[in-house]
mmCIF file of C-alpha atoms and ligand atoms in Angstrom:
data_model
loop_
_atom_site.group_PDB
_atom_site.id
_atom_site.type_symbol
_atom_site.label_atom_id
_atom_site.label_comp_id
_atom_site.label_asym_id
_atom_site.label_seq_id
_atom_site.Cartn_x
_atom_site.Cartn_y
_atom_site.Cartn_z
ATOM 1 C CA ALA A 1 92.357 126.270 156.714
ATOM 2 C CA ALA A 2 90.406 129.297 155.547
ATOM 3 C CA ALA A 3 93.380 130.594 153.617
ATOM 4 C CA LYS A 4 93.824 127.231 151.916
ATOM 5 C CA GLU A 5 90.239 127.153 150.832
ATOM 6 C CA THR A 6 90.508 130.621 149.306
ATOM 7 C CA LYS A 7 93.436 129.430 147.338
ATOM 8 C CA THR A 8 91.628 126.431 146.002
ATOM 9 C CA LEU A 9 88.690 128.526 144.862
ATOM 10 C CA ASP A 10 91.110 131.159 143.073
ATOM 11 C CA THR A 11 93.003 128.596 141.146
ATOM 12 C CA LYS A 12 91.312 128.012 137.829
ATOM 13 C CA PRO A 13 91.657 124.538 136.718
ATOM 14 C CA ILE A 14 93.593 124.296 133.405
ATOM 15 C CA ASP A 15 91.486 123.505 130.496
ATOM 16 C CA TYR A 16 93.580 121.037 128.620
ATOM 17 C CA ASN A 17 91.265 121.306 125.613
ATOM 18 C CA GLU A 18 92.199 124.926 125.307
ATOM 19 C CA VAL A 19 95.800 124.142 125.646
ATOM 20 C CA TYR A 20 95.445 121.513 122.897
ATOM 21 C CA GLN A 21 93.754 124.095 120.597
ATOM 22 C CA ALA A 22 96.498 126.772 121.434
ATOM 23 C CA ILE A 23 99.241 124.311 120.224
ATOM 24 C CA ALA A 24 97.056 123.257 117.130
ATOM 25 C CA ASP A 25 96.993 126.778 116.301
ATOM 26 C CA ILE A 26 100.670 127.342 116.123
ATOM 27 C CA LEU A 27 101.637 124.242 114.208
ATOM 28 C CA GLU A 28 101.369 126.038 110.887
ATOM 29 C CA ASP A 29 102.513 129.607 110.350
ATOM 30 C CA ASN A 30 102.403 131.194 106.979
ATOM 31 C CA ASP A 31 104.417 134.276 108.085
ATOM 32 C CA ILE A 32 107.738 134.061 106.045
ATOM 33 C CA LEU A 33 109.730 136.032 108.705
ATOM 34 C CA THR A 34 108.643 133.532 111.320
ATOM 35 C CA TRP A 35 109.795 130.687 109.007
ATOM 36 C CA LEU A 36 113.212 132.368 108.499
ATOM 37 C CA HIS A 37 113.674 133.427 112.119
ATOM 38 C CA TYR A 38 113.021 130.017 113.559
ATOM 39 C CA ARG A 39 114.024 127.773 110.699
ATOM 40 C CA SER A 40 111.665 125.373 112.249
ATOM 41 C CA TYR A 41 108.860 124.911 109.868
ATOM 42 C CA ASP A 42 110.815 122.671 107.400
ATOM 43 C CA ASP A 43 108.025 121.178 105.348
ATOM 44 C CA GLY A 44 105.330 123.635 106.737
ATOM 45 C CA SER A 45 104.714 122.328 110.237
ATOM 46 C CA LEU A 46 106.109 122.329 113.614
ATOM 47 C CA GLY A 47 104.426 119.066 114.344
ATOM 48 C CA PRO A 48 107.222 116.635 113.588
ATOM 49 C CA VAL A 49 109.642 118.477 115.991
ATOM 50 C CA PHE A 50 107.069 118.628 118.871
ATOM 51 C CA VAL A 51 106.693 114.813 118.399
ATOM 52 C CA ARG A 52 110.404 114.362 118.691
ATOM 53 C CA LEU A 53 110.503 116.664 121.807
ATOM 54 C CA ALA A 54 107.777 114.610 123.462
ATOM 55 C CA TRP A 55 109.643 111.366 122.708
ATOM 56 C CA HIS A 56 112.997 112.578 123.735
ATOM 57 C CA ALA A 57 111.576 113.936 126.999
ATOM 58 C CA SER A 58 110.052 110.619 127.793
ATOM 59 C CA GLY A 59 112.357 108.016 126.259
ATOM 60 C CA THR A 60 115.150 108.533 128.954
ATOM 61 C CA TYR A 61 113.267 106.308 131.149
ATOM 62 C CA ASP A 62 114.790 103.258 132.743
ATOM 63 C CA VAL A 63 112.406 100.525 134.181
ATOM 64 C CA GLU A 64 115.174 99.245 136.708
ATOM 65 C CA THR A 65 116.044 102.444 138.493
ATOM 66 C CA LYS A 66 112.682 104.155 137.704
ATOM 67 C CA THR A 67 114.583 107.281 136.627
ATOM 68 C CA GLY A 68 114.089 109.498 133.650
ATOM 69 C CA GLY A 69 110.891 110.001 131.616
ATOM 70 C CA SER A 70 108.755 113.110 130.921
ATOM 71 C CA ASN A 71 108.200 113.788 134.603
ATOM 72 C CA GLY A 72 110.402 116.729 135.776
ATOM 73 C CA ALA A 73 111.074 118.086 132.165
ATOM 74 C CA THR A 74 114.781 117.887 132.848
ATOM 75 C CA MET A 75 115.580 118.570 129.238
ATOM 76 C CA ARG A 76 115.283 122.234 130.140
ATOM 77 C CA PHE A 77 118.579 122.114 131.904
ATOM 78 C CA GLN A 78 122.215 121.298 131.313
ATOM 79 C CA PRO A 79 123.598 118.812 130.606
ATOM 80 C CA GLU A 80 120.441 117.087 129.106
ATOM 81 C CA SER A 81 119.712 120.009 126.979
ATOM 82 C CA LEU A 82 123.274 119.659 125.554
ATOM 83 C CA HIS A 83 123.065 115.897 124.849
ATOM 84 C CA ALA A 84 123.711 115.511 121.231
ATOM 85 C CA ALA A 85 120.477 113.397 120.908
ATOM 86 C CA ASN A 86 118.617 116.604 121.877
ATOM 87 C CA ASN A 87 120.180 118.801 119.164
ATOM 88 C CA GLY A 88 117.696 120.996 117.611
ATOM 89 C CA LEU A 89 114.938 120.462 120.254
ATOM 90 C CA ALA A 90 115.535 123.965 121.750
ATOM 91 C CA ILE A 91 113.461 125.182 118.646
ATOM 92 C CA ALA A 92 110.564 123.143 119.841
ATOM 93 C CA ARG A 93 110.907 124.139 123.482
ATOM 94 C CA ASP A 94 111.113 127.870 122.551
ATOM 95 C CA ARG A 95 108.201 127.693 120.168
ATOM 96 C CA LEU A 96 106.061 126.108 123.114
ATOM 97 C CA GLU A 97 107.086 129.052 125.388
ATOM 98 C CA PRO A 98 104.121 131.438 124.535
ATOM 99 C CA ILE A 99 101.715 128.658 125.381
ATOM 100 C CA LYS A 100 103.428 128.094 128.727
ATOM 101 C CA LYS A 101 102.951 131.996 129.269
ATOM 102 C CA LYS A 102 99.335 131.725 128.408
ATOM 103 C CA PHE A 103 98.738 128.736 130.658
ATOM 104 C CA PRO A 104 101.284 129.263 133.283
ATOM 105 C CA GLU A 105 99.775 126.546 135.679
ATOM 106 C CA ILE A 106 100.744 123.691 133.275
ATOM 107 C CA SER A 107 103.881 121.823 133.798
ATOM 108 C CA TYR A 108 106.558 121.708 131.029
ATOM 109 C CA GLY A 109 106.296 117.881 131.131
ATOM 110 C CA ASP A 110 102.513 118.051 130.594
ATOM 111 C CA LEU A 111 102.912 120.612 127.930
ATOM 112 C CA TRP A 112 105.549 118.826 125.918
ATOM 113 C CA THR A 113 103.776 115.659 125.983
ATOM 114 C CA LEU A 114 100.432 117.248 125.126
ATOM 115 C CA ALA A 115 102.224 118.992 122.100
ATOM 116 C CA GLY A 116 103.307 115.507 120.798
ATOM 117 C CA VAL A 117 99.727 114.115 121.079
ATOM 118 C CA CYS A 118 98.355 117.353 119.457
ATOM 119 C CA ALA A 119 100.912 117.079 116.571
ATOM 120 C CA VAL A 120 100.202 113.367 115.874
ATOM 121 C CA GLN A 121 96.452 113.991 115.845
ATOM 122 C CA GLU A 122 96.481 117.308 113.838
ATOM 123 C CA LEU A 123 98.788 115.602 111.212
ATOM 124 C CA GLY A 124 96.206 112.931 110.564
ATOM 125 C CA GLY A 125 97.213 110.208 113.127
ATOM 126 C CA PRO A 126 95.159 108.416 115.607
ATOM 127 C CA THR A 127 93.617 109.815 118.868
ATOM 128 C CA VAL A 128 96.191 109.315 121.654
ATOM 129 C CA PRO A 129 94.703 109.284 125.308
ATOM 130 C CA TRP A 130 96.631 111.639 127.497
ATOM 131 C CA ARG A 131 96.592 112.507 131.212
ATOM 132 C CA ALA A 132 98.109 115.469 133.108
ATOM 133 C CA GLY A 133 100.247 114.867 136.153
ATOM 134 C CA ARG A 134 103.769 115.493 135.541
ATOM 135 C CA GLN A 135 105.606 117.792 137.953
ATOM 136 C CA ASP A 136 108.532 119.917 136.980
ATOM 137 C CA VAL A 137 111.736 120.033 138.921
ATOM 138 C CA GLU A 138 113.611 123.194 139.609
ATOM 139 C CA ASP A 139 117.159 122.311 138.413
ATOM 140 C CA GLY A 140 119.061 119.918 136.390
ATOM 141 C CA LYS A 141 120.152 117.656 139.461
ATOM 142 C CA THR A 142 117.963 114.824 138.199
ATOM 143 C CA CYS A 143 119.028 115.103 134.519
ATOM 144 C CA THR A 144 119.525 111.600 133.052
ATOM 145 C CA PRO A 145 122.841 110.507 131.926
ATOM 146 C CA ASP A 146 123.798 110.781 128.170
ATOM 147 C CA GLY A 147 123.352 107.715 126.073
ATOM 148 C CA ARG A 148 119.778 106.717 127.035
ATOM 149 C CA LEU A 149 118.356 107.500 123.597
ATOM 150 C CA PRO A 150 118.904 105.464 120.485
ATOM 151 C CA ASP A 151 122.179 105.997 118.445
ATOM 152 C CA ALA A 152 120.906 105.865 114.730
ATOM 153 C CA GLY A 153 124.381 104.817 113.554
ATOM 154 C CA GLN A 154 124.114 101.536 115.388
ATOM 155 C CA GLY A 155 122.439 98.109 114.799
ATOM 156 C CA GLU A 156 119.405 96.180 115.967
ATOM 157 C CA ARG A 157 121.187 94.917 119.122
ATOM 158 C CA HIS A 158 121.736 98.392 120.479
ATOM 159 C CA ILE A 159 118.139 99.350 119.556
ATOM 160 C CA ARG A 160 116.666 96.362 121.509
ATOM 161 C CA ASP A 161 118.932 97.331 124.589
ATOM 162 C CA ILE A 162 117.800 100.941 124.521
ATOM 163 C CA PHE A 163 114.061 100.148 124.204
ATOM 164 C CA TYR A 164 113.990 97.100 126.541
ATOM 165 C CA ARG A 165 115.428 99.428 129.058
ATOM 166 C CA MET A 166 112.339 101.683 128.751
ATOM 167 C CA GLY A 167 110.152 98.668 129.032
ATOM 168 C CA PHE A 168 109.067 97.972 125.488
ATOM 169 C CA ASP A 169 108.907 94.702 123.548
ATOM 170 C CA ASP A 170 109.746 94.238 119.731
ATOM 171 C CA GLN A 171 106.331 94.885 118.526
ATOM 172 C CA GLU A 172 106.157 98.046 120.347
ATOM 173 C CA ILE A 173 109.691 99.221 119.324
ATOM 174 C CA VAL A 174 108.471 98.832 115.610
ATOM 175 C CA ALA A 175 105.287 100.510 116.142
ATOM 176 C CA LEU A 176 106.987 103.534 117.793
ATOM 177 C CA ALA A 177 109.325 103.759 114.925
ATOM 178 C CA GLY A 178 106.354 104.561 112.698
ATOM 179 C CA ALA A 179 106.521 108.081 114.052
ATOM 180 C CA HIS A 180 109.218 108.706 111.299
ATOM 181 C CA SER A 181 106.367 108.878 108.851
ATOM 182 C CA LEU A 182 106.658 112.502 110.199
ATOM 183 C CA GLY A 183 109.494 114.942 109.806
ATOM 184 C CA ARG A 184 113.090 114.860 108.575
ATOM 185 C CA CYS A 185 116.704 114.515 109.635
ATOM 186 C CA HIS A 186 118.808 117.795 109.562
ATOM 187 C CA PRO A 187 122.598 117.521 108.819
ATOM 188 C CA ASP A 188 123.306 120.193 111.622
ATOM 189 C CA ARG A 189 121.261 118.253 114.229
ATOM 190 C CA SER A 190 122.047 114.566 113.707
ATOM 191 C CA GLY A 191 124.354 114.547 110.714
ATOM 192 C CA PHE A 192 121.747 112.647 108.612
ATOM 193 C CA GLU A 193 119.545 114.346 105.898
ATOM 194 C CA GLY A 194 116.075 114.159 104.515
ATOM 195 C CA PRO A 195 112.609 112.739 105.248
ATOM 196 C CA TRP A 196 111.717 109.113 105.368
ATOM 197 C CA GLN A 197 109.109 109.378 102.459
ATOM 198 C CA GLU A 198 107.692 112.095 100.412
ATOM 199 C CA ALA A 199 104.821 113.272 102.832
ATOM 200 C CA PRO A 200 106.538 114.316 106.057
ATOM 201 C CA THR A 201 103.603 116.267 107.403
ATOM 202 C CA VAL A 202 101.064 113.430 107.167
ATOM 203 C CA PHE A 203 100.863 110.757 109.912
ATOM 204 C CA SER A 204 100.519 107.527 107.965
ATOM 205 C CA ASN A 205 102.031 104.039 107.454
ATOM 206 C CA GLU A 206 104.007 105.102 104.540
ATOM 207 C CA TYR A 207 107.233 104.698 106.420
ATOM 208 C CA TYR A 208 106.692 100.945 106.627
ATOM 209 C CA LYS A 209 105.714 100.690 102.961
ATOM 210 C CA ALA A 210 108.855 102.686 102.119
ATOM 211 C CA LEU A 211 110.901 100.322 104.016
ATOM 212 C CA ARG A 212 109.317 97.303 102.389
ATOM 213 C CA ASP A 213 108.818 98.425 98.874
ATOM 214 C CA ARG A 214 111.756 100.489 97.921
ATOM 215 C CA LYS A 215 115.385 99.526 97.011
ATOM 216 C CA TRP A 216 117.706 101.168 99.631
ATOM 217 C CA VAL A 217 121.324 102.151 98.604
ATOM 218 C CA LYS A 218 124.049 103.540 100.837
ATOM 219 C CA LYS A 219 125.020 107.079 100.497
ATOM 220 C CA THR A 220 127.314 109.566 102.429
ATOM 221 C CA VAL A 221 125.916 112.921 103.547
ATOM 222 C CA LYS A 222 128.166 115.692 102.064
ATOM 223 C CA ALA A 223 127.713 118.066 104.919
ATOM 224 C CA SER A 224 128.614 115.729 107.752
ATOM 225 C CA GLY A 225 130.171 112.679 106.187
ATOM 226 C CA ALA A 226 127.639 110.445 107.929
ATOM 227 C CA GLN A 227 126.436 107.194 106.253
ATOM 228 C CA GLN A 228 122.766 106.737 105.602
ATOM 229 C CA TRP A 229 120.566 104.711 103.110
ATOM 230 C CA VAL A 230 118.644 106.470 100.320
ATOM 231 C CA ASP A 231 115.781 105.324 97.943
ATOM 232 C CA LYS A 232 117.487 104.285 94.700
ATOM 233 C CA LYS A 233 114.629 105.963 92.576
ATOM 234 C CA ASN A 234 114.380 109.243 94.895
ATOM 235 C CA PRO A 235 117.600 109.816 96.894
ATOM 236 C CA ASP A 236 115.849 112.655 98.543
ATOM 237 C CA VAL A 237 114.238 110.185 100.990
ATOM 238 C CA MET A 238 116.247 108.339 103.417
ATOM 239 C CA MET A 239 116.628 105.608 106.153
ATOM 240 C CA LEU A 240 119.012 105.351 109.086
ATOM 241 C CA PRO A 241 121.478 102.633 109.424
ATOM 242 C CA ALA A 242 119.657 101.355 112.686
ATOM 243 C CA GLU A 243 116.440 101.128 110.608
ATOM 244 C CA ILE A 244 117.911 99.104 107.763
ATOM 245 C CA ALA A 245 119.381 96.786 110.411
ATOM 246 C CA MET A 246 116.046 96.560 112.081
ATOM 247 C CA TYR A 247 114.226 95.769 109.004
ATOM 248 C CA ASN A 248 116.684 92.877 108.285
ATOM 249 C CA ASP A 249 116.147 91.289 111.662
ATOM 250 C CA LYS A 250 113.756 88.490 111.589
ATOM 251 C CA GLY A 251 112.190 89.356 114.961
ATOM 252 C CA PHE A 252 111.425 92.908 113.838
ATOM 253 C CA LYS A 253 110.502 92.406 110.147
ATOM 254 C CA LYS A 254 107.168 90.692 110.675
ATOM 255 C CA PHE A 255 105.888 93.732 112.570
ATOM 256 C CA PHE A 256 107.218 96.048 109.936
ATOM 257 C CA ASN A 257 105.535 94.225 107.255
ATOM 258 C CA GLU A 258 102.321 93.975 109.269
ATOM 259 C CA TYR A 259 102.149 97.759 109.711
ATOM 260 C CA ALA A 260 103.000 98.121 105.996
ATOM 261 C CA ASP A 261 100.017 95.929 105.171
ATOM 262 C CA SER A 262 97.519 97.628 107.571
ATOM 263 C CA GLU A 263 97.495 101.216 108.516
ATOM 264 C CA GLU A 264 94.564 100.517 110.735
ATOM 265 C CA LYS A 265 96.539 98.132 112.780
ATOM 266 C CA PHE A 266 99.417 100.654 112.908
ATOM 267 C CA PHE A 267 97.211 103.303 114.153
ATOM 268 C CA THR A 268 95.716 101.126 116.843
ATOM 269 C CA ASP A 269 99.029 99.991 118.062
ATOM 270 C CA PHE A 270 100.763 103.439 117.849
ATOM 271 C CA SER A 271 98.055 105.046 119.885
ATOM 272 C CA LYS A 272 98.605 102.689 122.594
ATOM 273 C CA VAL A 273 102.330 102.487 122.597
ATOM 274 C CA PHE A 274 102.800 106.366 122.264
ATOM 275 C CA ASN A 275 100.469 106.823 125.330
ATOM 276 C CA LYS A 276 102.610 104.240 127.205
ATOM 277 C CA LEU A 277 105.869 106.152 126.231
ATOM 278 C CA LEU A 278 104.637 109.545 127.316
ATOM 279 C CA GLU A 279 103.457 108.026 130.729
ATOM 280 C CA LEU A 280 106.659 106.364 131.597
ATOM 281 C CA GLY A 281 107.586 107.138 135.112
ATOM 282 C CA VAL A 282 104.863 109.667 135.712
ATOM 283 C CA PRO A 283 103.626 109.535 139.288
ATOM 284 C CA PHE A 284 99.830 109.557 138.437
ATOM 285 C CA LYS A 285 97.562 109.400 141.490
ATOM 286 C CA GLY A 286 95.068 107.334 139.591
ATOM 287 C CA ASP A 287 92.141 109.844 139.514
ATOM 288 C CA GLU A 288 93.390 111.803 136.609
ATOM 289 C CA LYS A 289 90.893 112.589 133.660
ATOM 290 C CA VAL A 290 91.969 110.701 130.756
ATOM 291 C CA TYR A 291 91.478 113.099 127.711
ATOM 292 C CA HIS A 292 90.648 112.010 124.175
ATOM 293 C CA PHE A 293 91.266 115.416 122.273
ATOM 294 C CA LYS A 294 89.059 116.142 119.115
ATOM 295 C CA ALA A 295 91.329 116.927 116.291
ATOM 296 C CA THR A 296 90.532 120.340 114.789
ATOM 297 C CA THR A 297 91.223 118.790 111.385
ATOM 298 C CA ALA A 298 88.852 115.865 111.656
HETATM 299 FE FE1 LIG B 301 113.310 109.476 115.659
HETATM 300 N N1 LIG B 301 114.962 110.436 114.774
HETATM 301 N N2 LIG B 301 114.521 107.943 116.097
HETATM 302 N N3 LIG B 301 111.793 108.715 116.547
HETATM 303 N N4 LIG B 301 112.245 111.171 115.218
HETATM 304 C C1 LIG B 301 115.022 111.606 114.147
HETATM 305 C C2 LIG B 301 114.023 112.468 113.921
HETATM 306 C C3 LIG B 301 112.644 112.294 114.380
HETATM 307 C C4 LIG B 301 115.835 107.613 115.758
HETATM 308 C C5 LIG B 301 116.639 108.717 115.188
HETATM 309 C C6 LIG B 301 116.362 109.913 114.664
HETATM 310 C C7 LIG B 301 111.786 107.567 117.258
HETATM 311 C C8 LIG B 301 112.754 106.463 117.147
HETATM 312 C C9 LIG B 301 113.989 106.765 116.567
HETATM 313 C C10 LIG B 301 111.003 111.370 115.423
HETATM 314 C C11 LIG B 301 110.245 110.609 116.312
HETATM 315 C C12 LIG B 301 110.670 109.390 116.951
HETATM 316 C C13 LIG B 301 116.369 111.913 113.650
HETATM 317 C C14 LIG B 301 116.723 113.181 112.925
HETATM 318 C C15 LIG B 301 117.167 110.827 113.984
HETATM 319 C C16 LIG B 301 118.629 110.679 113.737
HETATM 320 C C17 LIG B 301 116.969 114.330 113.918
HETATM 321 C C18 LIG B 301 117.202 115.654 113.161
HETATM 322 O O1 LIG B 301 118.380 115.569 112.423
HETATM 323 O O2 LIG B 301 116.641 116.606 113.293
HETATM 324 C C19 LIG B 301 116.220 106.458 115.983
HETATM 325 C C20 LIG B 301 117.529 105.866 115.700
HETATM 326 C C21 LIG B 301 115.076 105.740 116.440
HETATM 327 C C22 LIG B 301 114.926 104.425 116.798
HETATM 328 O O3 LIG B 301 113.772 103.766 117.085
HETATM 329 C C23 LIG B 301 115.846 103.424 116.658
HETATM 330 C C24 LIG B 301 110.705 107.287 117.974
HETATM 331 C C25 LIG B 301 110.309 106.088 118.737
HETATM 332 C C26 LIG B 301 109.820 108.424 117.761
HETATM 333 C C27 LIG B 301 108.591 108.708 118.267
HETATM 334 O O4 LIG B 301 108.052 109.873 118.255
HETATM 335 C C28 LIG B 301 107.675 107.775 118.812
HETATM 336 C C29 LIG B 301 110.476 112.435 114.825
HETATM 337 C C30 LIG B 301 109.007 112.902 114.745
HETATM 338 C C31 LIG B 301 111.472 113.005 114.119
HETATM 339 C C32 LIG B 301 111.436 114.168 112.880
HETATM 340 C C33 LIG B 301 111.900 115.557 113.732
HETATM 341 C C34 LIG B 301 111.947 116.628 112.817
HETATM 342 O O5 LIG B 301 112.459 117.729 113.257
HETATM 343 O O6 LIG B 301 111.308 116.686 111.699
#
């Protein structure tokens, strides 16, 4: 008992505010060599790819079997690291490695989800409540099967199947999709190309406005042969086939338009649903502290 007590005294509790700050500090890097080496800054921020990492780590959850989700951080292992949906996410995982070294006690599951929250907030999005409690597994035995994440080439039926399996309803699916105000598609990762609107490092409701207000025309991506939709006036911005299909679905459309009309409503709903996504399947004890991190840019 004495030895156990000493250990408890020795273990410094992780200061998650410090971890948040450390992640915020690496989102932007003005060193050109870093840019070239990692090819990961895209539009000037690592934020979007961190959000995608947090989402793909969590979105494997299945409510029926209670498998998948961010607990375990199984994406570190094959075969999950090699699932096509996760192409390009090694960049995000690698860039978080120095933070893991600095705070070795944090689990990868907690680190990745915290990075997603940090990125959303630092890029101007809502405060997203976050709790620690994910425990890493030691090998890939509990990797989820391929096919649990959405296929952007399919339609609204597939999207509903995928997100209902995680436990989301239509409104939540549309609120989550607004994360595409951030980032871009890369031909060498997904086959698609370009950002969803012109300000991919600002978290906003511009994604919904773009869907509602622009004329979308079909285009083939030269590098991959994939079919996507582009804005007739600015063909550099794009929409995925799944998104045009969703927008044309009556059940989904009203929510898309609601969020195009009100950024405030989008921020409120996104905060709740992103928190829900990141907590799917996490075995919380119930006494965890709920963090509301303060954005360094606020
Ligand atoms: Fe997504 N997403 N996503 N997405 N996603 C891509 C990029 C990013 C779909 C397909 C793609 C969510 C939902 C969907 C982000 C966050 C979220 C890419 C491009 C494809 C394809 C990858 C690449 O080439 O680099 C589809 C389909 C759906 C769907 O709902 C039907 C959700 C729920 C989120 C979330 O975070 C809540 C982000 C951020 C990116 C940009 C990544 C980057 O590197 O930039």
